[in-house]
Every structure is written in C-alpha cells, then in structure tokens.
Amino acid sequence: MIGQTGRKDFSAITLGFGSEDYNNSKGRRRQSPIRVWNRLSRLQRSIICLMLAVGTICAVYIIPVIYRDLSTVDDLDISRRRITKDNDHDLFGIKDRIQLDKDKQAKLQELKNKARFQLQGIMAQVKADIQPKDPPGLEAPVPPDTGDNQEGQDVLQQPIADEDDKKAAEQIIPPVDEHENDAKQPAAKTARYDLFEAAKHQTEKQKAIVAAFLHAWNAYKKHSWGHDELHPISKTHSEWFGVGLTLVDSLDTIAIMGLRQEFDEAKEWVKTKLNFNVNRDVNLFEITIRILGSLLSAYHLSGEDIFKEKAIDLGNRLMPCFNTGSKVPYSDVNLASGRAHAPRWGPDSSTSEVTTIQLEFRDLSRISGEKKFEDIVHEVSMHVHSLPKTSGLVPIFINAQSGNFRQSGTITVGARGDSYYEYLLKQWIQSGKKLDVFKEDYVEAIAGMKEKLVRRSEPSKLLFVGELLSGRSFSPKMDHLVCFLGGTLALGSYYGLGEDHMDFAKELTHTCYQTYNKMPTKLSPEITYFNMAPGAQDDLIVKPLDAHNLLRPETVESLLYLHRLTGDKKYREWGWQIFQAFEKYTKIPDGGYSSINNVKNMGSPGFKDKMESFFLSETLKYLYLLFSDDPKVISFDDYVFNSEGHPLPINWT
Ligand code: DMJ
C-alpha cells in the first residue's frame, strides 16, 4: 500500500502476502499486478528488485547448504533403517535408536567442529590482519638457565638464528617473474593453495623456525649434498638407501616454508641425479614413508611432473615385496634386482611396517591411474583386519610366509606397533570416509588401549600408555613414539569420533610435554618409565640407555593438531619451549642439528653425530605449521599427513 504524502520520495511501502489487504474494502476494483507495478515510483521499483535479487541469492546458495547438511544427517538415519530392515530386525529397536542417535551426534559434532575450526581460522586471519605479529607479551617462557652448563657450552649457547641463517631466511621469494607460471601450474589437480603464497605471511616465530631449517639444510648441502644422512659433528655423511634421503625427505617442507631457491635446487637434483636403480636392499616401510611419501607430496604441492615420474618408478621397484602368497609383504627389497626378503635379523615383518604403506600406495594409484598399487596394499590391510586381536590391539610382529601374528608378541603403541593405529584412522579419512572397516578397527583399538594399556603415574596422576609384554604382562614403559597418538586422537575427534577421544588426546599430550619439561635439558628421552608406586616422589624414570633424544617429531606433531583443533595457546607455548631446547642443546655451528645422548645432563648431553631426516621432514615442519596463523595452509580438511609428515590429499569424491 502506498501512503501518499504529497512527496513521492517519502512514500512508505507495505508488502502484504498476495493482494488481500488491498482488496478488502468493498467496492474497490481488483487491480492487475502490472497496473500496481506501473503505479510504483522508480525508487520503489528498485527496492523491490533489490529485495528479489537478495532473496534469489539466498535461495540459490544458502538453502542447498542447509538442505545438504540436514540430509547428510538424515542419510545416516535412512541407510541404517535400510540395513536393519534387510536384516529383518526390529526397525525401531532400542539398540538401533541409540546407535542412530550416536551417528547423528557424531555427524553433528563433526559439523560443529568444522564450523568452530573455520571460525577460528577467520578470527585468526582477522587478528593477523589487524595486529602486529607475535606481540612480545605472548612470548613463551624460556627454560630456566641454572648456570649448570659446563662442557659443550659454546655449542649450546648459539643464538636461535645466526647471521647466515637470517640472510638465508630473507631469501624467501614470492612467486614473481619466471617463477610465476610454475606456481600456477594446474598439473597437480589436487593442489589446494598457492605453494609459495602462504609463506609471505610468516609470523616471527615461523621465521625463526625457517632459519633453523635453513641452518640444517645448508649444513646438509655443504657436507653431504645428495647423500642420505648428515653427521653434523664429524661433518661427513653416510648412506642408508643411497637415494639422497635427507634431500628428498625435505622436499615438501621446503615448499611449505616457501623456500623457492632451495626448492628449485632440490628439484634439479631429483631430475638429474635421483636414481633408484641402485644395488641396495631397502626397507619397504622406511623408503615408502620417507621417499615415496615426499615425492607424492612434492608433486601435489608443486604440480611438477618429475616428482610423479620418480614416485611411479619407485613404486614399481617396491612391488616384488608383495610376492609372498600370504598377503603380508616382505620387509626388504633390492631396488635394482627386485629380490625381496624378510629382515636379516629374523623371520617376521613388523606389524606397523606392513600396515604403514597404504596411504602412499593408494595415492600413487590415483596419480598414476594404475590400480595395482592400491589393490595390493588394500589386500594387506584387509588381511590384517581379518586376524584375531586383543580388544583391537595387535602384536608387533607378523610373518610374511604364514600371514599370522607372532604368538605372544608384545603389544605396544610404540616401536613396531605405532603407525598401525595411525593408518587405520588415516586410511578412512583419505578415502573420504568410505573405508569404514578401518574406522571401526580404529575405534575398537582406542577402546582396547583405554582398557588394557592406559594407566596413571604417581604422584601427579599423569596418563600414559604402557605395553603388554608377550601380549600379557603390563609394563609402564612408553616410547616417545607413542606421542603421535595425541594428534591422531584429536584428528579422529575432529572427524566425529567423539569428545572422549579429544579428552584422551589432551591428557596424553600433556604427559608427553611433561617428558620434555621435567628433564634438565627440556628435551624428552627416547623412552620413559612411569612410576606407579603409591607414595612415589617422581612420576618419570629414565634409564641411562634410554636417555637419548633423536630430534623426534611426535610430541610437536600432537601439539600442532591440538592447537589447530582446540585453539588453546598453551600448545604453542609448549612447542616454542621445545623448539628453544632443540636450539640450545642440539644445534651445531656449521653442522646442522645433532641427536644427543643424555637429556638429563645439561652440562654434557653428548652428541650422537647424526641428523635424522625426519627432523627436517617432520619436526621442523610441524613446528612451522604450529605457528601458522592460517589454518588453510595444509588444512586438515584437504590433506592427511603420512607417517613421515608428508601431506597427501583427501579424496572426497
Ligand atoms: C619417522 O620416521 C616416522 O614418524 C615413523 O612413523 C616413526 N619414526 C620416525 C620419527 O620418529
């Protein structure tokens, strides 16, 4: 209805549903919509057009989103009813309804988690845009200096970044000139973001971590370029696989850190020097997670075909491992001759090793179009799935001839068991949540851990994950390797597996942090025993032979997951403290970083003269991502990390 005021510009509009209001007065003639339209002023017509446009946009974009989310929840309902019906069970039985509720809750929880996570990302981005990076007030505490340092002090007191490293860090090159086209190559269909773009927005702490990476990389380059591993004290090198292990294992870290020049140099080496036709026996698991995993990641992140070609070549050379007749692969193969065999030290393969090749071989099938890679490792997984277990937990040895677990094998989430559990969850995620069988095995295993392996220490009641020796007797021993589990549990919770998984993740990661924090060097030992005796003084017991630190990544890996998924700043503080301890006790002038012998001895921790390739591929990468304010950089929605920290795309189709 138009209220005439005498001045058209101030007309009021009332929009009724249909023409009821207008026609209510008796004797008034019914008017056609065209006549009504013609009587409106230009301003009124424009307003109506605008409102119609807004309404149409809402209908096109918002309603399908709401419908899709609701129907996803409903789909769970419908499919379950269908299954129940097919099985001729009570359609609305109480048990089923409880399960339906659980499924809905899980789905809703997942949607909530994603919404919260996206909101955190937006807030972080807004904060990053309006605030200076890393205000001084947020600096994490520095480990106290007790003045106890004696021998080795010169080495230990290196500043976080020396001048060379700083200069090197400054050469982070934005994608310009001749590189511009490379960065935009569409070859890797799965690349989700501009490889070098994100590096332009590094925080101060990220820059310090890049400087650490460059310190390690430049030492590798100077003393062992193209060889497997650097010995930072003697400044020599050694071979393990003979395929430039540290160089290849670092490829995607270099890319993620935005180090264009280093990436180009490494790519050139891969192109001209990387040769898999070497007469050397290699371990199937190690070369898969480190070399194949990194080549796949580098391909996805850069779109450079050379990485794909090398990955396919390596994949083919590893295939003879699967000629066992039992579906369980041999642990070793000669890259040149293709002769595969069990390890030299015994007849069995490690359980974690045969079950930690699946993400990589599946991805290799996707990029090569050759199904054989995925099929062969899927058979391994399905075979292991079919074997009897103890509350979802597995012994750590499996025989490649018989296909069975070793009788009375130790059960642990540490060495030789760890990544079996990690890949159960990650295979499900990588498949776009289609391979439910692995999720179910994972959920059962986590419940099994809680029942059989989780205990609390005295006097602080720290939660830890122990072992069952010979599959039976409990030992309160926890490898540092177990600390990956916090991150995996948090990821599972993010994907809807329940808040109890997140609670477990938080408690375990707190314990892992304490294995660093309670040591004089603030670095964790390789193995910790937990005191369970009532009235005990100290929670942690470190035996002399277990007191070394190999620069391992598992704890900082979990800190990354927990920080991203909870937003709790303490995880960054813990990560920064650990990073500073690495800087203080493991950094070697002109030599990179070295593993140390004794984390309990601040004065003389002793160097092992070895820089593990996972320090570059995992430890520094996870630390770098922990301090990224942009959660889109290797998003947990788009990528799943393999066991060596190499991100592989998730298949949502
Ligand atoms: C890495 O090679 C991988 O993370 C592996 O799964 C376990 N051990 C090391 C790091 O500690």
XYZ file of C-alpha atoms and ligand atoms in Angstrom:
664
model
C 0.000 0.000 0.000
C 1.293 3.399 -0.853
C 0.691 6.218 1.615
C 0.507 9.410 -0.360
C 2.349 12.201 1.394
C 2.455 14.564 -1.473
C 6.185 13.946 -1.805
C 6.956 10.795 -3.780
C 10.431 10.467 -2.260
C 8.971 9.764 1.178
C 6.421 7.111 0.128
C 6.078 4.135 2.505
C 5.774 0.597 1.258
C 3.861 -2.228 2.912
C 4.289 -5.603 1.318
C 1.331 -7.903 2.029
C 1.038 -11.570 1.136
C -0.987 -11.529 -2.114
C -3.494 -8.737 -2.669
C -5.833 -9.490 0.270
C -5.244 -6.217 2.120
C -5.675 -4.185 -0.931
C -8.965 -5.839 -1.945
C -10.599 -5.935 1.458
C -12.502 -2.690 1.014
C -15.808 -3.341 -0.567
C -16.452 -1.695 -3.891
C -12.773 -1.455 -4.690
C -11.861 -2.793 -8.072
C -9.428 -5.715 -8.289
C -6.238 -4.393 -9.927
C -3.783 -6.326 -12.092
C -0.148 -6.670 -10.808
C 1.068 -4.808 -13.903
C -1.155 -1.794 -13.057
C 0.115 -1.883 -9.453
C 3.701 -2.102 -10.697
C 3.166 0.820 -13.076
C 1.884 2.975 -10.239
C 5.097 2.498 -8.235
C 7.845 5.118 -8.284
C 11.297 4.298 -9.694
C 12.737 4.162 -6.195
C 10.066 1.707 -5.063
C 10.657 -0.498 -8.086
C 14.407 -0.504 -7.462
C 13.919 -1.510 -3.818
C 11.620 -4.376 -4.795
C 14.088 -5.567 -7.463
C 16.910 -5.477 -4.907
C 14.910 -7.492 -2.393
C 14.011 -10.051 -5.041
C 17.676 -10.360 -6.037
C 18.769 -10.877 -2.422
C 16.028 -13.452 -1.950
C 17.098 -15.343 -5.051
C 20.743 -15.412 -3.952
C 19.702 -16.757 -0.557
C 17.596 -19.427 -2.187
C 20.359 -20.498 -4.560
C 23.286 -20.556 -2.088
C 22.013 -20.956 1.436
C 19.063 -23.319 1.166
C 21.045 -26.113 -0.602
C 23.760 -25.892 2.093
C 21.224 -26.253 4.888
C 19.450 -28.990 2.972
C 22.675 -30.858 2.299
C 23.775 -30.822 5.942
C 20.369 -31.896 7.166
C 20.105 -34.606 4.568
C 23.578 -35.920 5.476
C 22.298 -36.422 8.989
C 19.107 -37.944 7.641
C 21.039 -40.216 5.280
C 22.606 -41.879 8.271
C 19.142 -42.477 9.572
C 17.769 -43.832 6.311
C 20.695 -46.071 5.467
C 20.685 -47.580 8.920
C 16.979 -48.270 8.719
C 17.525 -49.903 5.367
C 20.232 -52.158 6.757
C 18.088 -53.001 9.731
C 15.157 -53.809 7.505
C 17.217 -56.023 5.221
C 18.371 -57.959 8.214
C 14.782 -58.370 9.335
C 15.439 -56.791 12.704
C 13.138 -54.640 14.784
C 13.039 -51.381 12.773
C 12.793 -49.144 15.788
C 14.543 -51.357 18.325
C 16.029 -49.529 21.290
C 19.572 -50.544 20.436
C 19.203 -49.205 16.935
C 17.764 -45.957 18.105
C 20.671 -45.483 20.464
C 23.059 -46.126 17.579
C 21.104 -43.736 15.354
C 21.413 -41.073 17.990
C 25.129 -41.735 18.258
C 25.569 -41.443 14.484
C 23.621 -38.217 14.415
C 25.564 -36.871 17.350
C 28.849 -37.809 15.699
C 27.801 -36.114 12.473
C 26.578 -33.052 14.301
C 29.747 -32.982 16.381
C 31.811 -33.145 13.215
C 29.829 -30.293 11.648
C 30.213 -28.313 14.874
C 33.953 -28.996 14.972
C 34.345 -27.869 11.379
C 32.308 -24.724 11.982
C 34.348 -23.926 15.098
C 37.570 -24.604 13.266
C 36.552 -22.399 10.322
C 35.525 -19.641 12.703
C 38.885 -19.898 14.446
C 40.544 -19.586 11.060
C 38.546 -16.493 10.153
C 39.241 -14.938 13.557
C 42.938 -15.740 13.269
C 43.029 -14.187 9.827
C 41.216 -11.066 11.027
C 43.571 -10.878 14.011
C 46.594 -11.348 11.787
C 45.382 -8.561 9.521
C 44.812 -6.019 12.283
C 47.568 -6.847 14.774
C 51.353 -6.857 14.659
C 52.648 -10.452 14.602
C 53.649 -12.130 17.869
C 53.381 -9.264 20.321
C 56.158 -9.513 22.928
C 53.673 -10.209 25.709
C 52.876 -13.580 24.155
C 56.442 -14.857 24.297
C 56.576 -18.331 25.781
C 58.728 -18.941 28.851
C 62.396 -19.684 28.259
C 63.701 -22.807 30.016
C 65.449 -21.624 33.203
C 69.234 -21.455 32.998
C 70.506 -22.984 36.208
C 74.058 -21.987 35.416
C 74.969 -25.646 35.369
C 76.310 -25.690 31.818
C 79.921 -26.731 31.540
C 81.369 -28.684 28.682
C 79.762 -28.004 25.337
C 78.589 -24.586 26.436
C 79.987 -22.863 23.371
C 77.983 -25.114 21.163
C 74.862 -24.953 23.240
C 74.679 -21.228 23.586
C 74.230 -20.494 19.902
C 71.680 -17.777 19.195
C 68.487 -19.047 17.626
C 69.456 -17.793 14.189
C 72.968 -16.752 13.228
C 73.609 -14.131 10.568
C 73.915 -16.609 7.703
C 70.650 -18.217 8.611
C 68.930 -14.866 8.849
C 70.220 -13.900 5.428
C 69.100 -17.210 4.070
C 65.687 -16.788 5.639
C 65.373 -13.433 3.923
C 65.618 -15.032 0.519
C 62.112 -16.415 0.772
C 60.999 -15.442 -2.662
C 57.466 -14.516 -3.562
C 56.205 -16.041 -6.819
C 57.373 -13.486 -9.387
C 58.846 -13.259 -12.873
C 59.874 -16.556 -14.385
C 58.512 -18.485 -11.428
C 55.059 -17.051 -11.683
C 53.813 -19.611 -14.151
C 55.304 -22.548 -12.234
C 53.371 -21.631 -9.125
C 50.111 -21.620 -11.044
C 50.622 -24.846 -12.940
C 47.442 -26.863 -12.898
C 49.263 -30.193 -13.335
C 48.604 -31.358 -9.764
C 44.858 -31.443 -9.784
C 44.822 -31.728 -6.055
C 46.848 -28.625 -5.138
C 44.618 -26.587 -2.850
C 46.565 -23.369 -2.414
C 49.444 -21.418 -3.842
C 52.561 -23.123 -2.600
C 54.650 -20.025 -2.037
C 51.912 -17.529 -1.368
C 51.237 -18.510 2.236
C 54.915 -18.094 3.106
C 54.558 -14.353 2.620
C 52.575 -14.154 5.839
C 55.025 -15.832 8.201
C 54.976 -14.880 11.868
C 58.194 -14.048 13.726
C 58.272 -17.497 15.282
C 57.781 -19.132 11.903
C 60.723 -17.116 10.603
C 62.865 -18.443 13.455
C 61.831 -21.986 12.523
C 62.613 -21.364 8.850
C 66.045 -20.101 9.948
C 66.534 -23.356 11.877
C 65.524 -25.339 8.817
C 67.989 -23.407 6.675
C 70.724 -23.982 9.243
C 70.084 -27.735 8.924
C 69.654 -27.624 5.155
C 72.762 -25.565 4.487
C 74.874 -27.906 6.620
C 73.448 -30.872 4.715
C 74.166 -29.090 1.470
C 77.716 -28.271 2.466
C 78.734 -31.612 3.953
C 76.526 -34.279 2.430
C 74.627 -32.992 -0.603
C 72.929 -35.853 -2.410
C 73.815 -38.392 0.293
C 71.402 -39.939 2.750
C 72.329 -38.572 6.173
C 74.477 -35.840 7.627
C 76.851 -36.427 10.531
C 76.930 -32.926 11.972
C 79.887 -33.237 14.342
C 82.319 -35.019 12.015
C 80.791 -33.152 9.077
C 80.613 -36.287 6.997
C 77.765 -38.325 5.605
C 76.533 -41.885 5.260
C 74.215 -43.919 3.064
C 71.192 -45.937 4.120
C 69.190 -46.286 0.909
C 71.614 -44.439 -1.349
C 68.930 -42.138 -2.752
C 69.622 -38.704 -1.221
C 67.314 -39.420 1.724
C 67.551 -36.103 3.580
C 67.190 -34.100 0.382
C 64.120 -35.966 -0.857
C 62.520 -36.255 2.596
C 62.732 -32.432 2.892
C 61.085 -31.506 -0.422
C 57.601 -30.625 0.802
C 58.886 -28.900 3.956
C 60.914 -26.625 1.682
C 57.823 -25.949 -0.389
C 55.585 -25.284 2.604
C 58.156 -22.894 4.060
C 58.165 -21.056 0.738
C 61.874 -21.505 0.045
C 61.812 -21.111 -3.711
C 65.551 -21.227 -4.357
C 66.072 -24.340 -2.218
C 63.081 -25.994 -3.847
C 64.436 -25.366 -7.337
C 67.880 -26.708 -6.396
C 66.396 -29.830 -4.838
C 64.089 -30.352 -7.796
C 67.056 -30.114 -10.147
C 68.864 -32.790 -8.147
C 65.814 -35.054 -8.270
C 65.582 -34.510 -12.008
C 69.233 -35.090 -12.851
C 70.657 -37.235 -10.049
C 67.977 -39.260 -8.290
C 68.441 -42.819 -9.457
C 66.514 -45.730 -7.961
C 68.445 -48.314 -9.931
C 70.819 -48.919 -7.019
C 72.060 -52.309 -5.921
C 70.964 -51.884 -2.336
C 68.445 -53.562 -0.030
C 65.954 -51.059 1.327
C 63.250 -51.328 3.944
C 59.800 -51.199 2.314
C 58.210 -49.152 5.105
C 61.009 -46.637 5.560
C 61.502 -45.906 1.880
C 57.739 -45.695 1.362
C 57.004 -43.192 4.124
C 60.140 -41.103 3.585
C 60.894 -41.154 -0.139
C 57.662 -42.168 -1.849
C 55.618 -40.059 0.585
C 57.741 -36.980 -0.006
C 57.746 -37.341 -3.800
C 53.943 -37.621 -3.764
C 53.605 -34.571 -1.532
C 56.024 -32.559 -3.637
C 54.026 -33.489 -6.714
C 50.724 -32.452 -5.172
C 52.072 -29.197 -3.802
C 54.080 -28.102 -6.837
C 52.419 -29.794 -9.799
C 55.854 -30.744 -11.165
C 55.626 -33.995 -13.159
C 59.172 -35.047 -12.332
C 58.063 -35.984 -8.803
C 55.243 -38.125 -10.146
C 57.572 -39.919 -12.571
C 60.050 -40.704 -9.803
C 57.274 -41.865 -7.482
C 55.955 -44.306 -10.089
C 59.449 -45.652 -10.756
C 59.990 -46.266 -7.042
C 56.531 -47.788 -6.572
C 57.229 -50.337 -9.294
C 60.565 -51.273 -7.732
C 58.866 -51.960 -4.399
C 56.191 -54.262 -5.817
C 58.249 -57.509 -5.508
C 57.859 -57.226 -1.708
C 54.274 -58.377 -2.133
C 55.125 -61.698 -3.812
C 54.711 -63.714 -0.634
C 51.500 -65.666 -1.094
C 50.341 -64.603 2.374
C 49.305 -61.022 1.544
C 51.828 -59.844 4.140
C 54.797 -58.220 2.355
C 58.460 -58.863 2.936
C 60.187 -56.093 4.810
C 63.103 -55.572 2.404
C 63.795 -55.416 -1.303
C 66.791 -54.794 -3.530
C 65.935 -51.767 -5.642
C 67.991 -52.905 -8.656
C 67.367 -56.658 -8.716
C 63.878 -56.690 -7.196
C 64.834 -59.517 -4.829
C 62.611 -59.238 -1.736
C 63.166 -60.941 1.616
C 62.441 -60.979 5.347
C 64.679 -58.855 7.585
C 68.204 -60.103 8.271
C 67.526 -60.173 11.999
C 64.589 -62.589 11.975
C 61.733 -64.200 10.065
C 58.992 -61.656 10.775
C 57.987 -58.275 9.464
C 56.956 -55.528 11.896
C 53.204 -55.053 12.119
C 53.419 -51.278 11.875
C 55.651 -51.552 8.833
C 53.331 -53.681 6.695
C 50.361 -51.507 7.657
C 52.035 -48.142 7.066
C 52.377 -48.090 3.289
C 48.697 -47.805 2.400
C 48.251 -44.027 2.197
C 51.210 -43.736 -0.153
C 50.376 -46.646 -2.482
C 46.740 -45.550 -2.674
C 47.804 -42.035 -3.609
C 50.230 -43.464 -6.156
C 47.323 -45.250 -7.843
C 45.374 -42.022 -8.037
C 48.114 -40.010 -9.687
C 49.324 -42.790 -11.987
C 45.946 -44.278 -12.882
C 47.417 -47.719 -12.131
C 45.168 -49.582 -9.743
C 47.701 -52.267 -8.851
C 49.395 -50.149 -6.181
C 46.244 -49.502 -4.210
C 44.903 -53.028 -4.682
C 48.000 -54.704 -3.326
C 48.179 -52.677 -0.116
C 44.431 -52.849 0.403
C 44.776 -56.637 0.470
C 47.392 -56.314 3.222
C 45.062 -54.134 5.283
C 42.094 -56.428 4.787
C 44.206 -59.435 5.724
C 45.374 -57.797 8.951
C 41.786 -56.769 9.592
C 40.750 -60.431 9.418
C 43.288 -61.639 12.014
C 42.308 -62.217 15.660
C 43.269 -59.376 18.019
C 43.196 -58.498 21.703
C 40.471 -55.868 22.118
C 41.518 -54.431 18.752
C 45.215 -54.394 19.719
C 47.878 -56.188 17.683
C 51.193 -57.929 18.431
C 54.178 -56.165 16.864
C 55.425 -58.990 14.612
C 53.757 -60.700 11.686
C 55.102 -63.461 9.463
C 55.262 -62.921 5.707
C 55.086 -66.679 4.986
C 52.195 -67.694 7.227
C 50.459 -64.314 7.311
C 49.929 -64.656 11.082
C 50.952 -62.565 14.061
C 53.810 -63.943 16.120
C 52.333 -65.835 19.062
C 52.711 -63.962 22.338
C 54.150 -60.902 20.612
C 54.405 -57.709 22.632
C 51.519 -55.265 22.293
C 52.569 -51.622 22.207
C 51.600 -48.305 20.650
C 55.337 -47.571 20.496
C 58.006 -49.026 18.194
C 56.706 -51.523 15.608
C 53.083 -51.022 16.633
C 52.501 -47.241 16.469
C 51.512 -46.379 12.932
C 49.262 -49.447 12.517
C 46.775 -47.476 14.629
C 47.604 -44.165 12.922
C 46.879 -45.568 9.440
C 43.590 -47.171 10.479
C 42.188 -43.696 11.063
C 44.015 -42.005 8.212
C 43.019 -44.569 5.580
C 39.398 -43.901 6.472
C 39.949 -40.145 6.208
C 41.956 -40.398 2.982
C 39.157 -42.401 1.370
C 36.686 -39.604 2.078
C 35.347 -41.700 4.985
C 34.369 -44.575 2.727
C 36.581 -47.332 4.141
C 34.524 -47.707 7.307
C 36.107 -51.015 8.178
C 39.282 -49.208 9.237
C 37.444 -46.621 11.278
C 35.702 -49.424 13.147
C 39.016 -51.195 13.799
C 40.465 -47.891 14.992
C 37.625 -47.136 17.384
C 37.868 -50.662 18.797
C 41.648 -50.307 19.212
C 41.343 -46.996 21.069
C 38.835 -48.579 23.438
C 41.264 -51.504 23.802
C 44.108 -49.120 24.698
C 41.993 -47.497 27.376
C 41.102 -50.878 28.803
C 44.487 -52.594 28.660
C 47.281 -50.043 28.255
C 46.299 -46.737 29.855
C 47.376 -46.103 33.447
C 48.244 -43.128 35.684
C 51.544 -42.338 37.342
C 52.347 -41.292 40.911
C 52.284 -38.749 42.405
C 50.899 -36.485 39.611
C 48.469 -38.973 38.033
C 49.848 -38.396 34.547
C 48.008 -40.501 31.986
C 50.326 -42.730 29.950
C 50.074 -45.657 27.515
C 52.087 -48.694 28.611
C 52.809 -52.059 26.963
C 51.775 -55.699 27.309
C 54.945 -57.772 27.254
C 54.399 -61.084 25.472
C 50.849 -59.857 24.991
C 50.131 -60.296 28.701
C 52.148 -58.605 31.414
C 51.821 -54.848 31.809
C 54.936 -52.669 31.635
C 54.739 -48.934 32.485
C 57.080 -48.110 29.614
C 56.253 -45.502 26.990
C 58.359 -44.768 23.903
C 58.485 -41.190 22.689
C 56.984 -42.664 19.516
C 53.660 -43.134 21.376
C 53.280 -39.354 21.475
C 51.954 -39.295 17.895
C 48.739 -40.696 19.362
C 47.552 -37.393 20.866
C 47.446 -35.819 17.405
C 45.760 -38.819 15.830
C 43.107 -38.930 18.563
C 42.427 -35.213 18.131
C 42.083 -35.678 14.372
C 39.647 -38.542 14.917
C 37.601 -36.400 17.255
C 37.553 -33.629 14.634
C 36.165 -36.201 12.209
C 33.336 -37.038 14.594
C 34.681 -39.920 16.685
C 33.723 -38.294 19.967
C 34.809 -35.886 22.671
C 36.258 -38.738 24.711
C 38.923 -39.151 22.014
C 39.767 -35.458 22.399
C 39.969 -35.796 26.197
C 42.341 -38.732 25.806
C 44.375 -36.673 23.287
C 44.710 -33.729 25.669
C 45.794 -35.815 28.643
C 48.316 -37.870 26.702
C 49.813 -34.789 25.039
C 50.134 -33.141 28.435
C 52.097 -36.175 29.616
C 54.290 -36.087 26.504
C 55.017 -32.428 27.152
C 55.996 -33.320 30.736
C 58.545 -35.822 29.422
C 60.303 -32.745 27.986
C 59.518 -30.234 30.677
C 60.699 -32.371 33.578
C 64.126 -33.062 32.037
C 67.008 -30.671 32.833
C 67.564 -30.015 29.108
C 63.798 -29.653 28.480
C 64.179 -32.384 25.873
C 62.451 -35.736 26.102
C 64.241 -39.068 26.413
C 63.619 -41.818 23.855
C 61.861 -43.999 26.452
C 60.204 -43.118 29.755
C 59.039 -45.441 32.527
C 56.214 -44.211 34.734
C 56.228 -44.615 38.466
C 53.091 -46.344 39.698
C 54.185 -46.998 43.276
C 51.966 -45.281 45.856
C 53.917 -42.528 47.632
C 56.458 -42.212 44.793
C 58.357 -38.900 44.532
C 58.872 -38.644 40.784
C 56.455 -39.632 38.043
C 59.153 -40.288 35.466
C 62.008 -42.776 35.466
C 64.630 -42.549 32.721
C 67.122 -45.391 32.415
C 70.659 -44.450 31.250
C 70.333 -46.324 27.966
C 67.009 -44.625 27.175
C 68.109 -41.048 27.853
C 68.962 -40.076 24.268
C 66.977 -37.712 22.063
C 66.848 -38.304 18.316
C 65.151 -34.973 17.388
C 61.898 -36.879 17.022
C 58.662 -35.194 15.926
C 55.793 -36.994 17.670
C 55.149 -34.539 20.502
C 55.274 -31.402 18.362
C 53.091 -33.240 15.849
C 50.415 -33.641 18.520
C 50.857 -30.016 19.580
C 50.023 -28.938 16.036
C 46.803 -30.969 15.953
C 45.694 -29.902 19.400
C 46.414 -26.247 18.817
C 44.585 -26.176 15.499
C 41.610 -28.098 16.793
C 41.193 -26.516 20.220
C 42.714 -23.057 19.737
C 44.366 -23.363 23.153
C 47.514 -21.180 23.164
C 49.332 -23.356 25.672
C 50.143 -25.818 22.898
C 52.090 -23.087 21.112
C 53.874 -22.180 24.337
C 54.904 -25.801 24.848
C 56.019 -26.051 21.204
C 58.112 -22.910 21.486
C 59.761 -24.190 24.645
C 60.657 -27.444 22.883
C 61.973 -25.581 19.842
C 64.200 -23.440 22.043
C 65.559 -26.533 23.760
C 66.461 -28.019 20.360
C 68.194 -24.736 19.551
C 70.078 -24.734 22.811
C 71.212 -28.335 23.079
C 71.264 -29.842 19.587
C 72.373 -27.048 17.249
C 75.901 -27.396 15.884
C 77.730 -24.427 14.370
C 78.045 -25.007 10.640
C 76.813 -28.555 11.123
C 73.038 -28.590 11.372
C 71.496 -30.364 14.378
C 72.618 -33.492 16.179
C 70.835 -36.157 18.197
C 72.122 -36.165 21.785
C 72.993 -38.933 24.250
C 71.622 -37.739 27.557
C 68.717 -35.348 28.102
C 69.344 -35.431 31.854
C 72.776 -33.883 31.554
C 72.622 -30.169 30.799
C 76.358 -29.745 31.089
C 77.322 -32.516 28.744
C 74.448 -34.114 26.867
C 76.918 -35.680 24.378
C 76.328 -35.736 20.644
C 75.388 -38.806 18.649
C 76.712 -37.145 15.481
C 73.574 -37.821 13.449
C 70.900 -35.582 11.981
C 67.853 -37.734 11.218
C 65.994 -36.841 8.042
C 62.711 -36.705 9.981
C 63.982 -33.639 11.827
C 63.580 -31.746 8.538
C 60.597 -33.612 7.143
C 58.558 -33.702 10.357
C 59.832 -31.917 13.452
C 60.530 -28.553 11.851
C 57.509 -28.778 9.544
C 55.102 -29.442 12.411
C 56.661 -26.620 14.430
C 56.353 -24.271 11.449
C 52.686 -25.158 10.962
C 52.024 -24.885 14.710
C 52.876 -21.191 14.448
C 50.957 -20.544 11.252
C 48.028 -18.180 11.698
C 46.421 -19.514 8.547
C 44.748 -22.920 9.068
C 44.219 -23.184 5.321
C 47.918 -23.970 4.956
C 47.750 -27.766 4.699
C 44.223 -27.852 6.014
C 43.064 -30.964 7.877
C 40.012 -30.892 5.594
C 42.108 -31.246 2.462
C 45.172 -33.227 3.476
C 46.144 -36.121 5.664
C 49.774 -36.372 6.807
C 51.541 -39.656 6.183
C 53.606 -41.146 8.984
C 56.654 -39.103 7.966
C 54.783 -35.780 7.919
C 54.142 -35.645 4.160
C 50.668 -34.285 3.366
C 48.579 -36.273 0.873
C 45.214 -35.093 -0.443
C 41.977 -36.435 0.926
C 39.641 -37.877 -1.660
C 36.199 -36.510 -1.040
C 34.645 -37.795 -4.254
C 59.541 -41.316 11.475
O 60.321 -41.909 10.519
C 58.107 -41.670 11.306
O 57.332 -40.779 12.034
C 57.813 -43.061 11.751
O 56.469 -43.400 11.595
C 58.197 -43.225 13.172
N 59.529 -42.795 13.439
C 60.070 -41.629 12.828
C 60.066 -40.392 13.674
O 60.279 -40.560 14.985
